[in-house]
Amino acid sequence: MTPIDNCKLIDLPKIGEPRGNLTFVEGGRHVPFEIKRVYYLYDVPGGAERGGHAHKGLHQLIVAMSGSFDIVLDDGQSKKRFHLARSYFGLYVCPMIWREMDNFSSGAVCLVLASNLYDESDYYRDYDEFKRDLK
Ligand code: TYD
């Protein structure tokens, strides 16, 4: 078991109707944290890469609200690639996980539910520094 094993795809509730589907997320119930901030990535140009950082204390749930993209998680020991393409799946990312995001489809929208407000001092933007602090 390495830290990356705490990061999982969460199957979110889905109310399916002929009129369309509805999915909801409740902090502390469907995700193991209270939700303090929501942000989203959109209009990502083809071939662009996002991420390239880790968080010291932030917990996140990442959802492909529309379209698809890939997320590679790395805990310094192992790496896992996830393909997100459904709005009823969320990828839970715990603290101290380096992530890279690529392979965005056109029109992709990436929703992120986060456990805290934006704080640049919570980021590792240097991979070597991240690796150093893991030890
Ligand atoms: P970053 O977290 O690096 O984005 P990504 O992981 O998608 O590549 O953030 C990109 C820029 O946006 C960076 O300059 C910080 C800023 N930002 C905010 O000002 N507030 C926020 O809530 C977030 C997530 C980012």
PDB file of C-alpha atoms and ligand atoms in Angstrom:
ATOM      1  CA  MET A   1       0.000   0.000   0.000  1.00  0.00           C
ATOM      2  CA  THR A   2       1.489   3.349  -1.052  1.00  0.00           C
ATOM      3  CA  PRO A   3      -0.152   6.811  -0.710  1.00  0.00           C
ATOM      4  CA  ILE A   4      -1.476   6.591  -4.266  1.00  0.00           C
ATOM      5  CA  ASP A   5      -3.756   3.733  -3.176  1.00  0.00           C
ATOM      6  CA  ASN A   6      -5.788   6.304  -1.216  1.00  0.00           C
ATOM      7  CA  CYS A   7      -6.655   7.995  -4.523  1.00  0.00           C
ATOM      8  CA  LYS A   8      -9.702   6.354  -6.021  1.00  0.00           C
ATOM      9  CA  LEU A   9     -12.418   6.733  -8.555  1.00  0.00           C
ATOM     10  CA  ILE A  10     -15.607   7.473  -6.624  1.00  0.00           C
ATOM     11  CA  ASP A  11     -18.876   6.340  -8.157  1.00  0.00           C
ATOM     12  CA  LEU A  12     -21.168   9.321  -7.489  1.00  0.00           C
ATOM     13  CA  PRO A  13     -24.936   9.043  -7.080  1.00  0.00           C
ATOM     14  CA  LYS A  14     -26.863   9.356 -10.327  1.00  0.00           C
ATOM     15  CA  ILE A  15     -30.566  10.089 -10.603  1.00  0.00           C
ATOM     16  CA  GLY A  16     -31.343   8.881 -14.083  1.00  0.00           C
ATOM     17  CA  GLU A  17     -34.548   9.951 -15.761  1.00  0.00           C
ATOM     18  CA  PRO A  18     -35.777  10.072 -19.348  1.00  0.00           C
ATOM     19  CA  ARG A  19     -35.449  13.870 -18.920  1.00  0.00           C
ATOM     20  CA  GLY A  20     -31.724  13.508 -18.258  1.00  0.00           C
ATOM     21  CA  ASN A  21     -29.367  12.624 -15.433  1.00  0.00           C
ATOM     22  CA  LEU A  22     -28.556  14.409 -12.179  1.00  0.00           C
ATOM     23  CA  THR A  23     -25.496  13.813 -10.020  1.00  0.00           C
ATOM     24  CA  PHE A  24     -24.699  15.380  -6.663  1.00  0.00           C
ATOM     25  CA  VAL A  25     -21.729  15.443  -4.302  1.00  0.00           C
ATOM     26  CA  GLU A  26     -21.924  16.099  -0.567  1.00  0.00           C
ATOM     27  CA  GLY A  27     -18.831  16.980   1.437  1.00  0.00           C
ATOM     28  CA  GLY A  28     -18.070  14.476   4.186  1.00  0.00           C
ATOM     29  CA  ARG A  29     -20.388  11.914   2.588  1.00  0.00           C
ATOM     30  CA  HIS A  30     -19.314  11.172  -0.978  1.00  0.00           C
ATOM     31  CA  VAL A  31     -15.884  12.715  -0.513  1.00  0.00           C
ATOM     32  CA  PRO A  32     -13.766  12.423   2.656  1.00  0.00           C
ATOM     33  CA  PHE A  33     -13.533  16.200   3.184  1.00  0.00           C
ATOM     34  CA  GLU A  34     -15.663  19.314   3.491  1.00  0.00           C
ATOM     35  CA  ILE A  35     -15.895  21.250   0.224  1.00  0.00           C
ATOM     36  CA  LYS A  36     -14.602  24.812   0.521  1.00  0.00           C
ATOM     37  CA  ARG A  37     -13.911  25.744  -3.090  1.00  0.00           C
ATOM     38  CA  VAL A  38     -15.022  24.790  -6.585  1.00  0.00           C
ATOM     39  CA  TYR A  39     -13.141  25.634  -9.762  1.00  0.00           C
ATOM     40  CA  TYR A  40     -13.154  24.382 -13.325  1.00  0.00           C
ATOM     41  CA  LEU A  41     -10.915  24.180 -16.353  1.00  0.00           C
ATOM     42  CA  TYR A  42     -12.438  24.747 -19.767  1.00  0.00           C
ATOM     43  CA  ASP A  43     -11.411  25.924 -23.247  1.00  0.00           C
ATOM     44  CA  VAL A  44      -8.278  23.816 -22.865  1.00  0.00           C
ATOM     45  CA  PRO A  45      -6.506  23.846 -26.256  1.00  0.00           C
ATOM     46  CA  GLY A  46      -5.765  20.505 -27.911  1.00  0.00           C
ATOM     47  CA  GLY A  47      -2.405  19.106 -26.781  1.00  0.00           C
ATOM     48  CA  ALA A  48      -2.236  21.312 -23.668  1.00  0.00           C
ATOM     49  CA  GLU A  49      -1.039  19.918 -20.360  1.00  0.00           C
ATOM     50  CA  ARG A  50      -2.245  21.085 -16.958  1.00  0.00           C
ATOM     51  CA  GLY A  51      -1.269  20.178 -13.440  1.00  0.00           C
ATOM     52  CA  GLY A  52       2.421  19.646 -12.881  1.00  0.00           C
ATOM     53  CA  HIS A  53       2.214  20.132  -9.147  1.00  0.00           C
ATOM     54  CA  ALA A  54       1.294  18.546  -5.816  1.00  0.00           C
ATOM     55  CA  HIS A  55      -0.490  19.890  -2.756  1.00  0.00           C
ATOM     56  CA  LYS A  56       0.768  19.727   0.801  1.00  0.00           C
ATOM     57  CA  GLY A  57      -2.613  19.550   2.498  1.00  0.00           C
ATOM     58  CA  LEU A  58      -5.372  19.947  -0.090  1.00  0.00           C
ATOM     59  CA  HIS A  59      -7.859  17.173  -0.849  1.00  0.00           C
ATOM     60  CA  GLN A  60      -9.634  17.281  -4.207  1.00  0.00           C
ATOM     61  CA  LEU A  61     -12.274  15.515  -6.239  1.00  0.00           C
ATOM     62  CA  ILE A  62     -11.807  15.859  -9.998  1.00  0.00           C
ATOM     63  CA  VAL A  63     -14.729  15.258 -12.364  1.00  0.00           C
ATOM     64  CA  ALA A  64     -14.979  15.335 -16.163  1.00  0.00           C
ATOM     65  CA  MET A  65     -18.195  17.352 -16.402  1.00  0.00           C
ATOM     66  CA  SER A  66     -18.030  17.200 -20.168  1.00  0.00           C
ATOM     67  CA  GLY A  67     -15.668  15.541 -22.619  1.00  0.00           C
ATOM     68  CA  SER A  68     -12.660  13.650 -21.326  1.00  0.00           C
ATOM     69  CA  PHE A  69      -9.045  13.920 -20.190  1.00  0.00           C
ATOM     70  CA  ASP A  70      -6.355  11.870 -18.468  1.00  0.00           C
ATOM     71  CA  ILE A  71      -4.775  12.398 -15.054  1.00  0.00           C
ATOM     72  CA  VAL A  72      -1.494  10.803 -14.054  1.00  0.00           C
ATOM     73  CA  LEU A  73      -0.999  10.535 -10.300  1.00  0.00           C
ATOM     74  CA  ASP A  74       2.433  10.000  -8.795  1.00  0.00           C
ATOM     75  CA  ASP A  75       3.257   9.535  -5.107  1.00  0.00           C
ATOM     76  CA  GLY A  76       6.998   9.334  -5.694  1.00  0.00           C
ATOM     77  CA  GLN A  77       6.921   5.529  -5.630  1.00  0.00           C
ATOM     78  CA  SER A  78       4.324   4.631  -8.240  1.00  0.00           C
ATOM     79  CA  LYS A  79       2.290   6.265 -10.987  1.00  0.00           C
ATOM     80  CA  LYS A  80      -1.259   5.621 -12.176  1.00  0.00           C
ATOM     81  CA  ARG A  81      -3.037   7.002 -15.235  1.00  0.00           C
ATOM     82  CA  PHE A  82      -6.814   7.556 -15.036  1.00  0.00           C
ATOM     83  CA  HIS A  83      -9.038   8.377 -17.997  1.00  0.00           C
ATOM     84  CA  LEU A  84     -11.996  10.514 -16.878  1.00  0.00           C
ATOM     85  CA  ALA A  85     -14.923  10.615 -19.261  1.00  0.00           C
ATOM     86  CA  ARG A  86     -18.144  10.376 -17.185  1.00  0.00           C
ATOM     87  CA  SER A  87     -19.772  13.039 -15.019  1.00  0.00           C
ATOM     88  CA  TYR A  88     -20.782  10.461 -12.394  1.00  0.00           C
ATOM     89  CA  PHE A  89     -17.198   9.425 -11.615  1.00  0.00           C
ATOM     90  CA  GLY A  90     -14.893  11.593  -9.525  1.00  0.00           C
ATOM     91  CA  LEU A  91     -11.218  10.994  -8.895  1.00  0.00           C
ATOM     92  CA  TYR A  92     -10.329  11.613  -5.262  1.00  0.00           C
ATOM     93  CA  VAL A  93      -6.778  12.990  -4.938  1.00  0.00           C
ATOM     94  CA  CYS A  94      -5.319  13.135  -1.432  1.00  0.00           C
ATOM     95  CA  PRO A  95      -2.478  15.460  -0.343  1.00  0.00           C
ATOM     96  CA  MET A  96       1.150  14.817  -1.394  1.00  0.00           C
ATOM     97  CA  ILE A  97       0.329  13.456  -4.848  1.00  0.00           C
ATOM     98  CA  TRP A  98       1.961  14.912  -7.936  1.00  0.00           C
ATOM     99  CA  ARG A  99      -0.492  15.175 -10.846  1.00  0.00           C
ATOM    100  CA  GLU A 100      -0.252  15.808 -14.573  1.00  0.00           C
ATOM    101  CA  MET A 101      -3.289  16.235 -16.825  1.00  0.00           C
ATOM    102  CA  ASP A 102      -3.327  15.775 -20.585  1.00  0.00           C
ATOM    103  CA  ASN A 103      -5.268  14.274 -23.482  1.00  0.00           C
ATOM    104  CA  PHE A 104      -8.102  16.835 -23.145  1.00  0.00           C
ATOM    105  CA  SER A 105     -10.883  16.308 -25.676  1.00  0.00           C
ATOM    106  CA  SER A 106     -12.356  19.342 -27.355  1.00  0.00           C
ATOM    107  CA  GLY A 107     -15.032  20.893 -25.150  1.00  0.00           C
ATOM    108  CA  ALA A 108     -13.725  19.142 -22.021  1.00  0.00           C
ATOM    109  CA  VAL A 109     -14.710  20.697 -18.706  1.00  0.00           C
ATOM    110  CA  CYS A 110     -12.792  19.619 -15.601  1.00  0.00           C
ATOM    111  CA  LEU A 111     -14.534  20.358 -12.317  1.00  0.00           C
ATOM    112  CA  VAL A 112     -12.493  20.350  -9.105  1.00  0.00           C
ATOM    113  CA  LEU A 113     -13.993  20.277  -5.615  1.00  0.00           C
ATOM    114  CA  ALA A 114     -11.373  21.293  -3.084  1.00  0.00           C
ATOM    115  CA  SER A 115     -11.075  21.091   0.700  1.00  0.00           C
ATOM    116  CA  ASN A 116      -9.603  24.561   1.095  1.00  0.00           C
ATOM    117  CA  LEU A 117      -9.320  28.024  -0.374  1.00  0.00           C
ATOM    118  CA  TYR A 118      -6.628  28.791  -2.940  1.00  0.00           C
ATOM    119  CA  ASP A 119      -3.245  29.073  -1.251  1.00  0.00           C
ATOM    120  CA  GLU A 120      -0.083  29.169  -3.339  1.00  0.00           C
ATOM    121  CA  SER A 121       1.988  28.140  -0.295  1.00  0.00           C
ATOM    122  CA  ASP A 122       0.148  24.782  -0.323  1.00  0.00           C
ATOM    123  CA  TYR A 123       1.693  23.926  -3.725  1.00  0.00           C
ATOM    124  CA  TYR A 124       4.813  22.030  -4.693  1.00  0.00           C
ATOM    125  CA  ARG A 125       5.613  23.233  -8.205  1.00  0.00           C
ATOM    126  CA  ASP A 126       9.063  21.683  -8.225  1.00  0.00           C
ATOM    127  CA  TYR A 127       9.122  17.880  -8.539  1.00  0.00           C
ATOM    128  CA  ASP A 128      12.494  17.491  -6.811  1.00  0.00           C
ATOM    129  CA  GLU A 129      11.317  19.529  -3.835  1.00  0.00           C
ATOM    130  CA  PHE A 130       8.173  17.367  -3.641  1.00  0.00           C
ATOM    131  CA  LYS A 131      10.296  14.187  -3.735  1.00  0.00           C
ATOM    132  CA  ARG A 132      12.605  15.552  -1.063  1.00  0.00           C
ATOM    133  CA  ASP A 133       9.731  16.257   1.314  1.00  0.00           C
ATOM    134  CA  LEU A 134       8.309  12.744   0.858  1.00  0.00           C
ATOM    135  CA  LYS A 135      11.279  11.274   2.670  1.00  0.00           C
TER     136      LYS A 135
HETATM  137  P1  TYD B   1      -2.966  25.661 -11.212  1.00  0.00           P
HETATM  138  O1  TYD B   1      -3.495  25.126  -9.935  1.00  0.00           O
HETATM  139  O2  TYD B   1      -1.492  25.573 -11.462  1.00  0.00           O
HETATM  140  O3  TYD B   1      -3.736  25.003 -12.442  1.00  0.00           O
HETATM  141  P2  TYD B   1      -3.677  23.578 -13.169  1.00  0.00           P
HETATM  142  O4  TYD B   1      -3.401  22.535 -12.144  1.00  0.00           O
HETATM  143  O5  TYD B   1      -5.016  23.435 -13.760  1.00  0.00           O
HETATM  144  O6  TYD B   1      -2.665  23.609 -14.252  1.00  0.00           O
HETATM  145  O7  TYD B   1      -3.455  27.181 -11.371  1.00  0.00           O
HETATM  146  C1  TYD B   1      -3.249  27.910 -12.548  1.00  0.00           C
HETATM  147  C2  TYD B   1      -3.187  29.381 -12.175  1.00  0.00           C
HETATM  148  O8  TYD B   1      -4.413  29.808 -11.612  1.00  0.00           O
HETATM  149  C3  TYD B   1      -2.104  29.682 -11.148  1.00  0.00           C
HETATM  150  O9  TYD B   1      -1.514  30.928 -11.507  1.00  0.00           O
HETATM  151  C4  TYD B   1      -2.858  29.861  -9.849  1.00  0.00           C
HETATM  152  C5  TYD B   1      -4.222  30.346 -10.302  1.00  0.00           C
HETATM  153  N1  TYD B   1      -5.337  29.883  -9.437  1.00  0.00           N
HETATM  154  C6  TYD B   1      -6.038  30.776  -8.668  1.00  0.00           C
HETATM  155  O10 TYD B   1      -5.754  31.990  -8.674  1.00  0.00           O
HETATM  156  N2  TYD B   1      -7.096  30.337  -7.897  1.00  0.00           N
HETATM  157  C7  TYD B   1      -7.442  29.026  -7.875  1.00  0.00           C
HETATM  158  O11 TYD B   1      -8.412  28.648  -7.155  1.00  0.00           O
HETATM  159  C8  TYD B   1      -6.688  28.088  -8.662  1.00  0.00           C
HETATM  160  C9  TYD B   1      -7.009  26.628  -8.650  1.00  0.00           C
HETATM  161  C10 TYD B   1      -5.642  28.563  -9.426  1.00  0.00           C
END
